């Protein structure tokens, strides 16, 4: 352990902070994520420093002195008593040791100067409350009053105080417990977990933005399903993501059940993780079947059906993104598009894979075609190996065809060679129905392979379609 700590504090920066603290007659500690990640051998470039003595401004004073020494600009947040600066690759945040007391009628704590132990007590989990001394007389000493090291070894998420107090003080910590359990693959200690269940309703006072930050870390984890499962088991899912909670469960009619769409969704999400780091593709996996509860129907002959769930699901995406404080830009559009198209490759592979169907899929998916195929492959969760192999083989065929046809026809970023402007100009038309009909006709003819994707052929077709609409070209000198 000593060797690990020596290495973690090997950068001269730590000695420098300690020397400043010695000179000022205060104590400085590295605390929280940096200490935890040292023992987990996780790379970490954020360092939190607590300064004891010197009042609430004690952290700021040390930061400013460090800033002068290393010639780095210090960002000071006086109302929070914090200061931040960059030193080389490090981002260092300073705070004065504090005691926080919460009252039931307010979300904001009363903050006072505190001892080191007061400061550790206000931390969310024992593994986040460990500190390294940085002063000359205690450099590299581990300060761990709540047994964080034991919990690290047992891989446990546990609150330093009575969990009801910790969670009721700041309910975001319930979400953070689930985030750390997922990210580090730790268990939540049973008393702590029971307190999350008891305090779950208090999540309502927390801003969606703060929750979204934690959820993103869950989505970037090696096995994000764990987080969603814990949200479900704690009762938080209902409260923070009701649309996902509605995917749960199996209904049976005449002995026939459908699959549990929540469990299926989590499998798809975990399936896609090793195939992509792309956060929004992971979101598409989580939301691909979100329209199923609203389209579920029983049919005496067909059994359970979810007709049009991809359409309904894609229409639900903007409201979900708004609620979850996810970006309302092209990233939302991307998820919406993948949800909308997620059945297409399957349908295509079930039929004969015709060139024209492949061209249409290429046209609609554009540059997202490979990621759509990745989503579809992850969507295969059957327990029947033969079936899985057959589906994957079909998709491989679809991928091959997609490549062949793209090389031949360049449909991916296809813009029909005859634009609406050309049509309007040639026939002296304002924007109107006939222009749309001609444009669609040309697009379909190209996608169906009836004419090549070229200007001459498209122009000739425009002339035929216009004649059928009773249009004659206007001569320039008539205008
Ligand atoms: P990471 O940066 O990898 O997400 P972290 O543990 O550094 O993890 P931060 O959000 O950066 O997490 O917080 C730094 C430290 O501040 C934590 O280790 C913890 O000690 C404390 N902390 C953060 N948020 C809270 C909170 N809501 N309640 C109590 N302590 C908190
Ligand atoms: Mg951090």
Tab-separated table of N, CA, C and O in Angstrom, residues 171-213:
chain	number	residue	atom	x	y	z
A	171	UNK	N	-30.393	14.066	-1.653
A	171	UNK	CA	-30.917	12.855	-2.300
A	171	UNK	C	-30.199	12.456	-3.589
A	171	UNK	O	-30.322	11.317	-4.026
A	172	UNK	N	-29.438	13.378	-4.187
A	172	UNK	CA	-28.671	12.978	-5.373
A	172	UNK	C	-27.742	11.811	-5.044
A	172	UNK	O	-27.399	11.007	-5.900
A	173	UNK	N	-27.345	11.730	-3.781
A	173	UNK	CA	-26.422	10.653	-3.383
A	173	UNK	C	-26.999	9.267	-3.643
A	173	UNK	O	-26.248	8.308	-3.822
A	174	UNK	N	-28.312	9.148	-3.687
A	174	UNK	CA	-28.917	7.835	-4.003
A	174	UNK	C	-28.560	7.447	-5.437
A	174	UNK	O	-28.215	6.291	-5.721
A	175	UNK	N	-28.651	8.425	-6.322
A	175	UNK	CA	-28.310	8.166	-7.721
A	175	UNK	C	-26.803	7.923	-7.850
A	175	UNK	O	-26.364	7.051	-8.596
A	176	UNK	N	-26.026	8.680	-7.069
A	176	UNK	CA	-24.578	8.481	-7.105
A	176	UNK	C	-24.184	7.093	-6.592
A	176	UNK	O	-23.252	6.471	-7.103
A	177	UNK	N	-24.903	6.588	-5.608
A	177	UNK	CA	-24.617	5.234	-5.109
A	177	UNK	C	-24.761	4.238	-6.253
A	177	UNK	O	-23.903	3.360	-6.461
A	178	UNK	N	-25.835	4.393	-7.003
A	178	UNK	CA	-26.088	3.483	-8.118
A	178	UNK	C	-25.060	3.706	-9.225
A	178	UNK	O	-24.554	2.761	-9.830
A	179	UNK	N	-24.695	4.957	-9.437
A	179	UNK	CA	-23.672	5.248	-10.447
A	179	UNK	C	-22.340	4.585	-10.078
A	179	UNK	O	-21.719	3.924	-10.911
A	180	UNK	N	-21.897	4.748	-8.833
A	180	UNK	CA	-20.608	4.146	-8.452
A	180	UNK	C	-20.681	2.622	-8.477
A	180	UNK	O	-19.732	1.956	-8.905
A	181	UNK	N	-21.789	2.059	-8.032
A	181	UNK	CA	-21.932	0.599	-8.057
A	181	UNK	C	-21.786	0.085	-9.487
A	181	UNK	O	-21.182	-0.960	-9.732
A	182	UNK	N	-22.332	0.840	-10.441
A	182	UNK	CA	-22.287	0.433	-11.842
A	182	UNK	C	-20.896	0.640	-12.424
A	182	UNK	O	-20.310	-0.266	-13.019
A	183	UNK	N	-20.372	1.851	-12.205
A	183	UNK	CA	-19.093	2.216	-12.792
A	183	UNK	C	-17.948	1.344	-12.257
A	183	UNK	O	-17.081	0.909	-13.003
A	184	UNK	N	-17.964	1.058	-10.952
A	184	UNK	CA	-16.862	0.311	-10.335
A	184	UNK	C	-17.193	-1.167	-10.185
A	184	UNK	O	-16.358	-1.942	-9.745
A	185	UNK	N	-18.412	-1.534	-10.531
A	185	UNK	CA	-18.927	-2.885	-10.298
A	185	UNK	C	-18.788	-3.278	-8.819
A	185	UNK	O	-18.271	-4.338	-8.477
A	186	UNK	N	-19.272	-2.400	-7.938
A	186	UNK	CA	-19.339	-2.650	-6.502
A	186	UNK	C	-20.782	-3.002	-6.126
A	186	UNK	O	-21.705	-2.742	-6.899
A	187	UNK	N	-20.949	-3.572	-4.926
A	187	UNK	CA	-22.299	-3.793	-4.402
A	187	UNK	C	-22.683	-2.623	-3.502
A	187	UNK	O	-21.812	-2.005	-2.898
A	188	UNK	N	-23.980	-2.367	-3.402
A	188	UNK	CA	-24.424	-1.374	-2.436
A	188	UNK	C	-24.744	-2.129	-1.151
A	188	UNK	O	-25.502	-3.104	-1.167
A	189	UNK	N	-24.132	-1.701	-0.064
A	189	UNK	CA	-24.294	-2.385	1.223
A	189	UNK	C	-25.801	-2.403	1.561
A	189	UNK	O	-26.502	-1.417	1.319
A	190	UNK	N	-26.343	-3.528	2.065
A	190	UNK	CA	-27.791	-3.692	2.200
A	190	UNK	C	-28.518	-2.585	2.988
A	190	UNK	O	-29.579	-2.137	2.560
A	191	UNK	N	-27.930	-2.133	4.102
A	191	UNK	CA	-28.579	-1.047	4.867
A	191	UNK	C	-28.663	0.227	4.024
A	191	UNK	O	-29.644	0.970	4.067
A	192	UNK	N	-27.587	0.468	3.291
A	192	UNK	CA	-27.539	1.650	2.420
A	192	UNK	C	-28.611	1.538	1.336
A	192	UNK	O	-29.330	2.493	1.048
A	193	UNK	N	-28.719	0.326	0.777
A	193	UNK	CA	-29.706	0.146	-0.292
A	193	UNK	C	-31.131	0.284	0.237
A	193	UNK	O	-31.994	0.907	-0.397
A	194	UNK	N	-31.360	-0.275	1.417
A	194	UNK	CA	-32.701	-0.161	2.017
A	194	UNK	C	-33.059	1.314	2.233
A	194	UNK	O	-34.219	1.718	2.044
A	195	UNK	N	-32.052	2.114	2.592
A	195	UNK	CA	-32.318	3.544	2.805
A	195	UNK	C	-32.647	4.246	1.485
A	195	UNK	O	-33.431	5.200	1.457
A	196	UNK	N	-32.069	3.786	0.395
A	196	UNK	CA	-32.418	4.384	-0.906
A	196	UNK	C	-33.907	4.126	-1.175
A	196	UNK	O	-34.648	5.024	-1.552
A	197	UNK	N	-34.333	2.893	-0.926
A	197	UNK	CA	-35.752	2.587	-1.130
A	197	UNK	C	-36.631	3.501	-0.268
A	197	UNK	O	-37.626	4.046	-0.736
A	198	UNK	N	-36.244	3.656	0.995
A	198	UNK	CA	-37.063	4.463	1.910
A	198	UNK	C	-37.109	5.941	1.517
A	198	UNK	O	-38.120	6.591	1.702
A	199	UNK	N	-35.991	6.432	1.013
A	199	UNK	CA	-35.897	7.880	0.750
A	199	UNK	C	-36.154	8.239	-0.708
A	199	UNK	O	-35.952	9.376	-1.107
A	200	UNK	N	-36.593	7.241	-1.509
A	200	UNK	CA	-36.608	7.461	-2.957
A	200	UNK	C	-37.424	8.684	-3.377
A	200	UNK	O	-37.035	9.407	-4.300
A	201	UNK	N	-38.543	8.935	-2.706
A	201	UNK	CA	-39.402	10.053	-3.120
A	201	UNK	C	-38.671	11.395	-3.039
A	201	UNK	O	-39.028	12.332	-3.743
A	202	UNK	N	-37.659	11.465	-2.184
A	202	UNK	CA	-36.935	12.738	-2.033
A	202	UNK	C	-36.144	13.129	-3.279
A	202	UNK	O	-35.706	14.267	-3.409
A	203	UNK	N	-35.988	12.182	-4.212
A	203	UNK	CA	-35.262	12.516	-5.439
A	203	UNK	C	-35.964	13.663	-6.177
A	203	UNK	O	-35.345	14.401	-6.951
A	204	UNK	N	-37.246	13.833	-5.907
A	204	UNK	CA	-38.039	14.894	-6.546
A	204	UNK	C	-37.507	16.303	-6.324
A	204	UNK	O	-37.790	17.201	-7.115
A	205	UNK	N	-36.696	16.524	-5.285
A	205	UNK	CA	-36.198	17.887	-5.054
A	205	UNK	C	-34.886	18.149	-5.798
A	205	UNK	O	-34.350	19.244	-5.745
A	206	UNK	N	-34.385	17.123	-6.493
A	206	UNK	CA	-33.082	17.269	-7.179
A	206	UNK	C	-33.287	17.660	-8.642
A	206	UNK	O	-34.173	17.140	-9.310
A	207	UNK	N	-32.439	18.562	-9.131
A	207	UNK	CA	-32.595	19.013	-10.518
A	207	UNK	C	-32.263	17.872	-11.485
A	207	UNK	O	-31.399	17.035	-11.222
A	208	UNK	N	-32.970	17.877	-12.625
A	208	UNK	CA	-32.752	16.834	-13.635
A	208	UNK	C	-31.330	16.899	-14.191
A	208	UNK	O	-30.777	15.888	-14.601
A	209	UNK	N	-30.755	18.086	-14.229
A	209	UNK	CA	-29.394	18.212	-14.762
A	209	UNK	C	-28.407	17.411	-13.919
A	209	UNK	O	-27.528	16.737	-14.458
A	210	UNK	N	-28.545	17.507	-12.605
A	210	UNK	CA	-27.607	16.774	-11.750
A	210	UNK	C	-27.786	15.265	-11.915
A	210	UNK	O	-26.820	14.501	-11.902
A	211	UNK	N	-29.026	14.842	-12.070
A	211	UNK	CA	-29.276	13.409	-12.290
A	211	UNK	C	-28.679	12.982	-13.631
A	211	UNK	O	-28.035	11.934	-13.738
A	212	UNK	N	-28.851	13.839	-14.642
A	212	UNK	CA	-28.364	13.495	-15.985
A	212	UNK	C	-26.854	13.264	-16.003
A	212	UNK	O	-26.363	12.381	-16.715
A	213	UNK	N	-26.116	14.038	-15.217
A	213	UNK	CA	-24.661	13.864	-15.158
A	213	UNK	C	-24.310	12.459	-14.675
A	213	UNK	O	-23.396	11.812	-15.205
